[in-house]
PDB file of C-alpha atoms in Angstrom:
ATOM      1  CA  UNK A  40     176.137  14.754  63.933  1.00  0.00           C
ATOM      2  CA  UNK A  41     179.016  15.616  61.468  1.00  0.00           C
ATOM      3  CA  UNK A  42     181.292  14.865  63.957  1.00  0.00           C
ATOM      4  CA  UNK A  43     179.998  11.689  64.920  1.00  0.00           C
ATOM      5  CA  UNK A  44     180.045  10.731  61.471  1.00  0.00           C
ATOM      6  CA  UNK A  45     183.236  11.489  60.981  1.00  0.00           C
ATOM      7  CA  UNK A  46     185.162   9.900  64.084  1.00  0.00           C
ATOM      8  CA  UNK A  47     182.557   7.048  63.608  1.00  0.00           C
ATOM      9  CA  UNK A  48     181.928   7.399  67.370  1.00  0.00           C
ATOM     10  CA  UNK A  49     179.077   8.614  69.118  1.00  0.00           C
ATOM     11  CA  UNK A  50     182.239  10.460  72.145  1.00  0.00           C
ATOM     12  CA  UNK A  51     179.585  12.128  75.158  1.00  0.00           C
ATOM     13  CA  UNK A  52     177.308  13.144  73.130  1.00  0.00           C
ATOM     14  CA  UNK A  53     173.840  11.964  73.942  1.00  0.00           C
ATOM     15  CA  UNK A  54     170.976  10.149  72.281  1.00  0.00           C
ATOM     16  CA  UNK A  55     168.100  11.585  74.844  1.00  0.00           C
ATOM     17  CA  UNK A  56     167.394  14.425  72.606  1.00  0.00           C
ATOM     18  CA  UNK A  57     167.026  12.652  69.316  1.00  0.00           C
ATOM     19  CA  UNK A  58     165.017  10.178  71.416  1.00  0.00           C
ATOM     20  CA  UNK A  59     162.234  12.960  72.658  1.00  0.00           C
ATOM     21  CA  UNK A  60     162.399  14.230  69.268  1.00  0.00           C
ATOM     22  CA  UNK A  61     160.836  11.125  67.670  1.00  0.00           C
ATOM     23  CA  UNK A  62     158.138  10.446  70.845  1.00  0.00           C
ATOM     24  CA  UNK A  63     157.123  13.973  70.080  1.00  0.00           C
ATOM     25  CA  UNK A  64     156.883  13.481  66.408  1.00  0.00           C
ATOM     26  CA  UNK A  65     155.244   9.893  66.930  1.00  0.00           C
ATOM     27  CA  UNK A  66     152.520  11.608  68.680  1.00  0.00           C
ATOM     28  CA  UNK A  67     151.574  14.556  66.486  1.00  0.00           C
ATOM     29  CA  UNK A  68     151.549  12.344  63.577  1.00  0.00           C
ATOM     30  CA  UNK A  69     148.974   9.712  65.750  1.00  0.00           C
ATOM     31  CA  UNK A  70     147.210  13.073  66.748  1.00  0.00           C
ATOM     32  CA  UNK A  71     147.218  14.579  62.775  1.00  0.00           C
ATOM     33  CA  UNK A  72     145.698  10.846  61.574  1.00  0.00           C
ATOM     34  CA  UNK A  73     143.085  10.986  64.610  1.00  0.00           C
ATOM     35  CA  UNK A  74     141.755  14.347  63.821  1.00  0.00           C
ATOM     36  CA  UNK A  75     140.334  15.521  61.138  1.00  0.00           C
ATOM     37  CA  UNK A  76     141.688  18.656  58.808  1.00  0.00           C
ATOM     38  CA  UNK A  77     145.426  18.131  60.335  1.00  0.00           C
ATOM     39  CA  UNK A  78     147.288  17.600  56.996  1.00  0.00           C
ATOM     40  CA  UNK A  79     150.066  20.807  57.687  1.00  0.00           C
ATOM     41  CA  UNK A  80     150.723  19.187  61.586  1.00  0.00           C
ATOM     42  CA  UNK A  81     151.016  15.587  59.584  1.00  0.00           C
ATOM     43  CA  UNK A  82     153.371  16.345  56.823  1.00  0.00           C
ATOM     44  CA  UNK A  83     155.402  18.132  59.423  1.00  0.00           C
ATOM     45  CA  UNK A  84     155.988  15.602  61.959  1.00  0.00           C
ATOM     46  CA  UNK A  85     156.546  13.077  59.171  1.00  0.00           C
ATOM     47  CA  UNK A  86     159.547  14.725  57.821  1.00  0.00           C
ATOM     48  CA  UNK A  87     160.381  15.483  61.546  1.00  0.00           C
ATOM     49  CA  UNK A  88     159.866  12.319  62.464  1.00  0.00           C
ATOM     50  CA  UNK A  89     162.671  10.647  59.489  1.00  0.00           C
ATOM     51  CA  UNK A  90     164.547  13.087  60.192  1.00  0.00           C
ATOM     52  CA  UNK A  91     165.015  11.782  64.315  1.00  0.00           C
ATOM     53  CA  UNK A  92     164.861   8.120  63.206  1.00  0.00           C
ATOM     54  CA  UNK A  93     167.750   9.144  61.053  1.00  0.00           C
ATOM     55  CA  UNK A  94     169.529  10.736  64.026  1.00  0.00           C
ATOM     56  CA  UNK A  95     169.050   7.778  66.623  1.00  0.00           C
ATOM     57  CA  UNK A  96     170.149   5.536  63.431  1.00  0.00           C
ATOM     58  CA  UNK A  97     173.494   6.742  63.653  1.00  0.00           C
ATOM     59  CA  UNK A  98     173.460   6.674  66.798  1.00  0.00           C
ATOM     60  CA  UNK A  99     172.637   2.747  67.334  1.00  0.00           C
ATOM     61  CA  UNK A 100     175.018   2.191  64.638  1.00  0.00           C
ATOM     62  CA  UNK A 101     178.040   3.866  65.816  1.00  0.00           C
ATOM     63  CA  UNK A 102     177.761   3.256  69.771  1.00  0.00           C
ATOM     64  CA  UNK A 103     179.976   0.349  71.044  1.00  0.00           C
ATOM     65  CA  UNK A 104     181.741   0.183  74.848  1.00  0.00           C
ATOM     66  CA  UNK A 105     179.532   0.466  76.997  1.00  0.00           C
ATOM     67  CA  UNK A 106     177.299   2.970  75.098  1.00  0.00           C
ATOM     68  CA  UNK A 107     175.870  -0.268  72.841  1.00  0.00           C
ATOM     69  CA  UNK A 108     173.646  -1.662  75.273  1.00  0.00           C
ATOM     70  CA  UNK A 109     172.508   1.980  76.762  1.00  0.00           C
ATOM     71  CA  UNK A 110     171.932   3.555  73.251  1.00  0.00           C
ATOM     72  CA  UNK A 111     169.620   0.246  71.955  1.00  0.00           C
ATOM     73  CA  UNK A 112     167.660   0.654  75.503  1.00  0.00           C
ATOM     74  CA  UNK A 113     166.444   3.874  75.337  1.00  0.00           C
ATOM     75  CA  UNK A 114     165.823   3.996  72.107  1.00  0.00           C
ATOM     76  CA  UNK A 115     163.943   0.696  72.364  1.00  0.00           C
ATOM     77  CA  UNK A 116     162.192   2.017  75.360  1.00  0.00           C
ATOM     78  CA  UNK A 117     161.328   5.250  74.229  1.00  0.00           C
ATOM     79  CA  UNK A 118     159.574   3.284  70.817  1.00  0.00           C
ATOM     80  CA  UNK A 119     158.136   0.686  73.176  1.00  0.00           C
ATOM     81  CA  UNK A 120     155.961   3.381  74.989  1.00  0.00           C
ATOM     82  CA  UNK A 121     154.888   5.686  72.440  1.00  0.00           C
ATOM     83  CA  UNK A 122     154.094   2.360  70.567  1.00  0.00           C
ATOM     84  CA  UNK A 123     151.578   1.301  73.479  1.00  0.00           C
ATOM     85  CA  UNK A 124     149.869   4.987  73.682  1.00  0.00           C
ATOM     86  CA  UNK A 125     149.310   4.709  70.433  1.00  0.00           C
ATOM     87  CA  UNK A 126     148.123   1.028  70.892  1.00  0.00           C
ATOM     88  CA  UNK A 127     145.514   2.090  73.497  1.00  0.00           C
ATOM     89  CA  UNK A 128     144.518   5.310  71.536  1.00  0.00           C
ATOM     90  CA  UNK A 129     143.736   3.541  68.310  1.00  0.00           C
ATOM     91  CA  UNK A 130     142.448   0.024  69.524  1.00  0.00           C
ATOM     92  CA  UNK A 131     141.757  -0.247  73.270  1.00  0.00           C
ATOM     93  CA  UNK A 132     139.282   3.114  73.662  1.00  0.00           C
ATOM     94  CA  UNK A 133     137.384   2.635  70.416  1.00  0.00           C
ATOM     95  CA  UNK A 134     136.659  -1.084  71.574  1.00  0.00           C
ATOM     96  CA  UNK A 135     135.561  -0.110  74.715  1.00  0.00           C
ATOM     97  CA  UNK A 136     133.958   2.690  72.923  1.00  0.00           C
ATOM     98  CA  UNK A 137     135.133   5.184  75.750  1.00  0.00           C
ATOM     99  CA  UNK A 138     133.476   8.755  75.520  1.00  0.00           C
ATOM    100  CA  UNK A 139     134.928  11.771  74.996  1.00  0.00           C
ATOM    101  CA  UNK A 140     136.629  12.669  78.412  1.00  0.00           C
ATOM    102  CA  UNK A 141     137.206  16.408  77.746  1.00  0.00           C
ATOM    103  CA  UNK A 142     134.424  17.656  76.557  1.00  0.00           C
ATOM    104  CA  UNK A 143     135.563  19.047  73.294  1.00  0.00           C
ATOM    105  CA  UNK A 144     133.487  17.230  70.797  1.00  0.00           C
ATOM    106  CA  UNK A 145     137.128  15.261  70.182  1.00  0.00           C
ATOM    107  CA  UNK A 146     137.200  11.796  70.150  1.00  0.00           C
ATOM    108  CA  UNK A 147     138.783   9.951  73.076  1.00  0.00           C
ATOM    109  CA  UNK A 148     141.125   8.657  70.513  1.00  0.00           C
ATOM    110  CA  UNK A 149     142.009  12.405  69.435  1.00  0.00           C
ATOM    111  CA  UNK A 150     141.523  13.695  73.196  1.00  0.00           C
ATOM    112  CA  UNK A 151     144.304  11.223  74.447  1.00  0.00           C
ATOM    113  CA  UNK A 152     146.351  11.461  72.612  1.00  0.00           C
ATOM    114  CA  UNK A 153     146.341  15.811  72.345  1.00  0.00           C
ATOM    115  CA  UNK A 154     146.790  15.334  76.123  1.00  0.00           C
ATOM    116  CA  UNK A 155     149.927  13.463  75.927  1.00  0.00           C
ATOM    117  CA  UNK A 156     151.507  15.172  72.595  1.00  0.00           C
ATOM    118  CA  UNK A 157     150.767  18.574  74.011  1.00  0.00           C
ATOM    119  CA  UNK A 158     152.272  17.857  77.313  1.00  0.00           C
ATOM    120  CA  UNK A 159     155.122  16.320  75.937  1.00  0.00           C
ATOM    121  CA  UNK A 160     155.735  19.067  73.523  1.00  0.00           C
ATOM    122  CA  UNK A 161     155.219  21.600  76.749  1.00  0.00           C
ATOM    123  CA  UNK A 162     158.077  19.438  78.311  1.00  0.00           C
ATOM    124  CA  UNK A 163     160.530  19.981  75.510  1.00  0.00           C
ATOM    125  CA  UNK A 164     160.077  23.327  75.213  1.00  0.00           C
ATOM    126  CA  UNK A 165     160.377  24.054  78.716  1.00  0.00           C
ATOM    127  CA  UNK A 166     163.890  22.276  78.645  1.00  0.00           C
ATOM    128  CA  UNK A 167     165.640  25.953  77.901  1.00  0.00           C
ATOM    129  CA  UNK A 168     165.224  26.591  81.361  1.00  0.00           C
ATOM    130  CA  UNK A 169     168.047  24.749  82.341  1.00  0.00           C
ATOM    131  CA  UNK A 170     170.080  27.066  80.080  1.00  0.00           C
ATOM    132  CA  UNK A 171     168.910  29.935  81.380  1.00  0.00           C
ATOM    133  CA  UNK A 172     169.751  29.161  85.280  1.00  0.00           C
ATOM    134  CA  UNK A 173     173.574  28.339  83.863  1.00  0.00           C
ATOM    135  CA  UNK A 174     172.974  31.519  81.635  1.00  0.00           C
ATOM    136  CA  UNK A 175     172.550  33.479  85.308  1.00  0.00           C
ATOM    137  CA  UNK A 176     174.918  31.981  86.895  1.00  0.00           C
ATOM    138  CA  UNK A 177     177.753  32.403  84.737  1.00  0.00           C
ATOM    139  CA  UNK A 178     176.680  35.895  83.039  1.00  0.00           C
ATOM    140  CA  UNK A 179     177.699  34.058  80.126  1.00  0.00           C
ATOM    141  CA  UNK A 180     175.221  33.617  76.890  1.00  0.00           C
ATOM    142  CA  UNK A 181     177.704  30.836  75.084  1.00  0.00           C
ATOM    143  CA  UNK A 182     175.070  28.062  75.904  1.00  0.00           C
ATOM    144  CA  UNK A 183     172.041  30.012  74.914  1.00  0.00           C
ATOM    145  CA  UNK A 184     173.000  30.525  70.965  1.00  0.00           C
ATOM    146  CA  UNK A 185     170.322  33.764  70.264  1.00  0.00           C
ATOM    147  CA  UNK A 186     169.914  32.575  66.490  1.00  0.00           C
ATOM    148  CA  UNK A 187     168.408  29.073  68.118  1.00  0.00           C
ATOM    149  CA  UNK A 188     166.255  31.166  70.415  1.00  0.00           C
ATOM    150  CA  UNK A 189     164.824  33.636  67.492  1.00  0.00           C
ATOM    151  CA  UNK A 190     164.176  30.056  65.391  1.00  0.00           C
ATOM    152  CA  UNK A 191     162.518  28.739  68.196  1.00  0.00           C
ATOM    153  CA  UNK A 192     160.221  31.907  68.675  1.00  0.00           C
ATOM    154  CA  UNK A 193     159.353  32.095  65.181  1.00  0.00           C
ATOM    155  CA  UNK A 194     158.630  28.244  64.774  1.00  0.00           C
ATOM    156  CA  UNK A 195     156.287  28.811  68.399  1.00  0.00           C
ATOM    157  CA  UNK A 196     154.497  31.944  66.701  1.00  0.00           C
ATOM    158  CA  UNK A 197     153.699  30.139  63.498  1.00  0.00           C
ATOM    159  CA  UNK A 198     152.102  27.247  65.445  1.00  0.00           C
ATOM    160  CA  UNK A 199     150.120  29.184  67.534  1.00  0.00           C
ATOM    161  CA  UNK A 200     148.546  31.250  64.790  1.00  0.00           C
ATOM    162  CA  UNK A 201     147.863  27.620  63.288  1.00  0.00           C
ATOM    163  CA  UNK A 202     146.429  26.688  66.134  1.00  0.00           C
ATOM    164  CA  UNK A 203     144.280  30.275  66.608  1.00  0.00           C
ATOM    165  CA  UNK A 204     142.733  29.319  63.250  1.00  0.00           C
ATOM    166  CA  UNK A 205     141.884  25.960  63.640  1.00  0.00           C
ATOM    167  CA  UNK A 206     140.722  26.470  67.182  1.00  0.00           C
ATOM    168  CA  UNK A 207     143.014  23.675  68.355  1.00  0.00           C
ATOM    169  CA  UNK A 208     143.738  23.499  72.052  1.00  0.00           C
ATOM    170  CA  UNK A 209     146.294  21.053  71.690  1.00  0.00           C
ATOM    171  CA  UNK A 210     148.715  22.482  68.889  1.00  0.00           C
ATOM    172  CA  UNK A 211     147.857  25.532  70.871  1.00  0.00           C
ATOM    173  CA  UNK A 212     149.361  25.390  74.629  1.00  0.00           C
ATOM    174  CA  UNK A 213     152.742  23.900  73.913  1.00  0.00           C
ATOM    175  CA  UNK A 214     153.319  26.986  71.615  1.00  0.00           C
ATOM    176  CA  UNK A 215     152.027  29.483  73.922  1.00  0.00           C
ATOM    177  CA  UNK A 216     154.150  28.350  76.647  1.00  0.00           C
ATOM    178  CA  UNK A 217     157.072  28.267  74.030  1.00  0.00           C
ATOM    179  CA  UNK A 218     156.616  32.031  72.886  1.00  0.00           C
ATOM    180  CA  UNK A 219     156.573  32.668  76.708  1.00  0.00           C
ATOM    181  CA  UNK A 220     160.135  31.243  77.528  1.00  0.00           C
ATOM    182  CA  UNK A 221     161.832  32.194  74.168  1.00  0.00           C
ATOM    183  CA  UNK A 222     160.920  35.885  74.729  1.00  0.00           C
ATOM    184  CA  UNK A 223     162.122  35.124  78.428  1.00  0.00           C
ATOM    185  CA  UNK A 224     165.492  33.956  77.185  1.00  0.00           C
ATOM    186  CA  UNK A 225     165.765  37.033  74.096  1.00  0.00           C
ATOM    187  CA  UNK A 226     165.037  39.403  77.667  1.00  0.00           C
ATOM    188  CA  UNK A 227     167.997  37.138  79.528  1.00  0.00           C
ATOM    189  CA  UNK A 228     170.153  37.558  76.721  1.00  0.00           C
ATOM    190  CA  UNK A 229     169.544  41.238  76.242  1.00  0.00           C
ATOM    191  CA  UNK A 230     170.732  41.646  79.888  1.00  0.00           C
ATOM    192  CA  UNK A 231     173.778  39.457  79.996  1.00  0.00           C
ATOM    193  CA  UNK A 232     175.217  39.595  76.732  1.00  0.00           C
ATOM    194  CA  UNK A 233     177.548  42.244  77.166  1.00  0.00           C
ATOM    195  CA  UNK A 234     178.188  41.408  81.099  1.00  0.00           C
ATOM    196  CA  UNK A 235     181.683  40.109  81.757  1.00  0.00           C
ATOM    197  CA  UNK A 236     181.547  36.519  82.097  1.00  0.00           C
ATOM    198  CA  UNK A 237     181.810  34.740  85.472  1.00  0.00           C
ATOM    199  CA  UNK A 238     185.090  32.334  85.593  1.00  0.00           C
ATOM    200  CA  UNK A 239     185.147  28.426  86.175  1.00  0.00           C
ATOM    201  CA  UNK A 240     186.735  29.283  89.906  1.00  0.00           C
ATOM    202  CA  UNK A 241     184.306  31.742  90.864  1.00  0.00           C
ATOM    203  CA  UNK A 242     181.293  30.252  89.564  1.00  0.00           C
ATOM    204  CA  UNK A 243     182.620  26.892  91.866  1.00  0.00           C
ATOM    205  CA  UNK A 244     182.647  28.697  94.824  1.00  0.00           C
ATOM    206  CA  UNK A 245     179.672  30.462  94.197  1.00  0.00           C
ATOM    207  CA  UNK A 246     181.833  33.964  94.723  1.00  0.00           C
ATOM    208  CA  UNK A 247     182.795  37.218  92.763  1.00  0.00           C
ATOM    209  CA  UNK A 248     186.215  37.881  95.123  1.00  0.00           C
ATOM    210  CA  UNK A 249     189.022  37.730  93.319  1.00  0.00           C
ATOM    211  CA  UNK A 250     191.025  34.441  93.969  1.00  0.00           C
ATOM    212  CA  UNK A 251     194.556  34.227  94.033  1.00  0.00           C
ATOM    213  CA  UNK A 252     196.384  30.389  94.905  1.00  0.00           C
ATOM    214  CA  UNK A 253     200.294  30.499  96.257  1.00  0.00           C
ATOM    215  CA  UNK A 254     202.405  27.628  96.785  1.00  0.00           C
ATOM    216  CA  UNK A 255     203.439  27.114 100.286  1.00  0.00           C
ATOM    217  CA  UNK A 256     206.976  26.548 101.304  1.00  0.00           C
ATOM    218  CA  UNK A 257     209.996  26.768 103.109  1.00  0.00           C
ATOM    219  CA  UNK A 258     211.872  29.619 101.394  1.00  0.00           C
ATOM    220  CA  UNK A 259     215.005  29.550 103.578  1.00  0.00           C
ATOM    221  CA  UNK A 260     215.871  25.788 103.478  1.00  0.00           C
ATOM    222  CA  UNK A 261     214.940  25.543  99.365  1.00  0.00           C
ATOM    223  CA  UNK A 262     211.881  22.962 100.248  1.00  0.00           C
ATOM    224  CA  UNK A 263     208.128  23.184  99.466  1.00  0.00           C
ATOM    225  CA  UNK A 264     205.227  21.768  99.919  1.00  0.00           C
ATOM    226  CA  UNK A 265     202.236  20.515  97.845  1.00  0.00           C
ATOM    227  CA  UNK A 266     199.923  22.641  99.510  1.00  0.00           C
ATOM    228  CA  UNK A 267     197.766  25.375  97.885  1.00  0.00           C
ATOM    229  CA  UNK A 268     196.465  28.259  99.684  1.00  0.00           C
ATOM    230  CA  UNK A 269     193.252  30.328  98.079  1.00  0.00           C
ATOM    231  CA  UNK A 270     192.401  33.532  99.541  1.00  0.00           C
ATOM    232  CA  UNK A 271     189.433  35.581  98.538  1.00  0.00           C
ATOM    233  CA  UNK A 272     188.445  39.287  98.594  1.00  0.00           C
ATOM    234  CA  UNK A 273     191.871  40.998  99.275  1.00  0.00           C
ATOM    235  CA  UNK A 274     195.077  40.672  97.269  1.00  0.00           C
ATOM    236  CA  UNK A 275     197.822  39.732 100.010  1.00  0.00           C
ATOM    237  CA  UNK A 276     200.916  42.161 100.370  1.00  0.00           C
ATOM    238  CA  UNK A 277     203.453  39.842  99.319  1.00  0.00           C
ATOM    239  CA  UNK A 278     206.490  42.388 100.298  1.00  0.00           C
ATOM    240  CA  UNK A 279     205.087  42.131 104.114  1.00  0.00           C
ATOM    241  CA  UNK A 280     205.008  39.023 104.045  1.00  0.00           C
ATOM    242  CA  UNK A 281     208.578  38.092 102.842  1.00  0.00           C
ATOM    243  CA  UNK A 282     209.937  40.804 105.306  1.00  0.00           C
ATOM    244  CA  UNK A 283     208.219  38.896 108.417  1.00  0.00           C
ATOM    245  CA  UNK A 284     209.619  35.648 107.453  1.00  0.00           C
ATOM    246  CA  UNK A 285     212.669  37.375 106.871  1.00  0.00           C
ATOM    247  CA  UNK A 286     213.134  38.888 110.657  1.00  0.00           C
TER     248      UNK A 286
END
């Protein structure tokens, strides 16, 4: 974000995150009003939930190209459907004065919308995962940061002690899954932090030879060729090779 704010460009980087991040707070805060006793999940996602507007903020204001039109349709889509959950949550179940559908004691109000909040939350924190295939198949723990990981885990603990006390379901399965996969990634990291890292080359073709590249050409008449040969597993004996061509 510092960067962004200080070329006054938004470069690659991408709004989807910021997006999620307010549809997750939008729902724990519709959630925390629907259900009684849920101040501590409320105050949270409220200051979460400025803190993501802020974020996607900067980002409508400093996208232009062909990032204008992208950045103000996701964001407007991603507020355009957590506005009509909450919509049908708060208006359309009470007026049809739906039951509760779990069986919880809940309302329907509170049930829907702990559905969707806790599956969405599930989502995000299953989103590591992706980290942890590249984390594999590079050996390398650069895009797994462990001090992001050890947050993560002790955010995920916190909740789900909350959630043991309260005997909430929702608040509770998003942060059991999440202390699942952040111990899974401390375990990957444990493993590969110390492994040598797997290069660019040999992580494109999906190899651990060593590759070596020579440009092809005709010694003898001083000419040579564009061509580039890659050879895998055994380094060539150059001095056999220049006394063939030689005979």
């Amino acid at each position: 974000m510092k960067r962004i704010l200080a070329e006054r460009t938004i470069l690659d980087f991408s709004e989807i995150p910021y997006a999620t991040s307010v549809c997750n707070c939008i729902l724990w805060v519709a959630y925390a009003i629907a259900t009684p006793g849920r101040l501590f999940p409320l105050l949270t996602n409220v200051c979460g939930l400025a803190l993501s507007l802020s974020y996607c903020t900067v980002f409508l204001w400093y996208s232009t190209g062909g990032a204008f039109f992208r950045v103000r349709l996701r964001v407007c889509g991603v507020l355009g459907c957590m506005g009509f959950v909450v919509v049908v949550a708060f208006v359309l179940l009470p007026a049809l004065n739906c039951p509760d559908f779990i069986g919880n004691g809940d309302s329907s109000t509170t049930d829907l919308l702990g559905v969707f909040a806790a599956a969405f939350n599930t989502g995000m924190y299953g989103s590591p995962l992706s980290a942890m295939a590249t984390v594999m198949r590079t050996r390398s723990v650069e895009f797994m940061p462990l001090p992001l990981t050890l947050g993560t885990l002790g955010c995920c603990i916190s909740w789900a002690l909350y959630a043991f006390y309260v005997d909430d379901l929702f608040i509770g399965i998003p942060n059991y899954v999440g202390i699942c996969l952040a111990l899974a990634q401390i375990g990957l990291y444990a493993i590969y932090y110390k492994l040598p890292a797997v290069s660019k080359q040999q992580d494109e073709i999906g190899s651990d030879d060593r590759v070596y590249a020579a440009l092809v050409g005709d010694i003898k008449s001083g000419t040579s060729s564009d061509k580039v040969v890659v050879v895998s597993a055994v380094e060539p004996n150059w001095g056999e090779s220049e006394s063939e061509g030689s005979r």
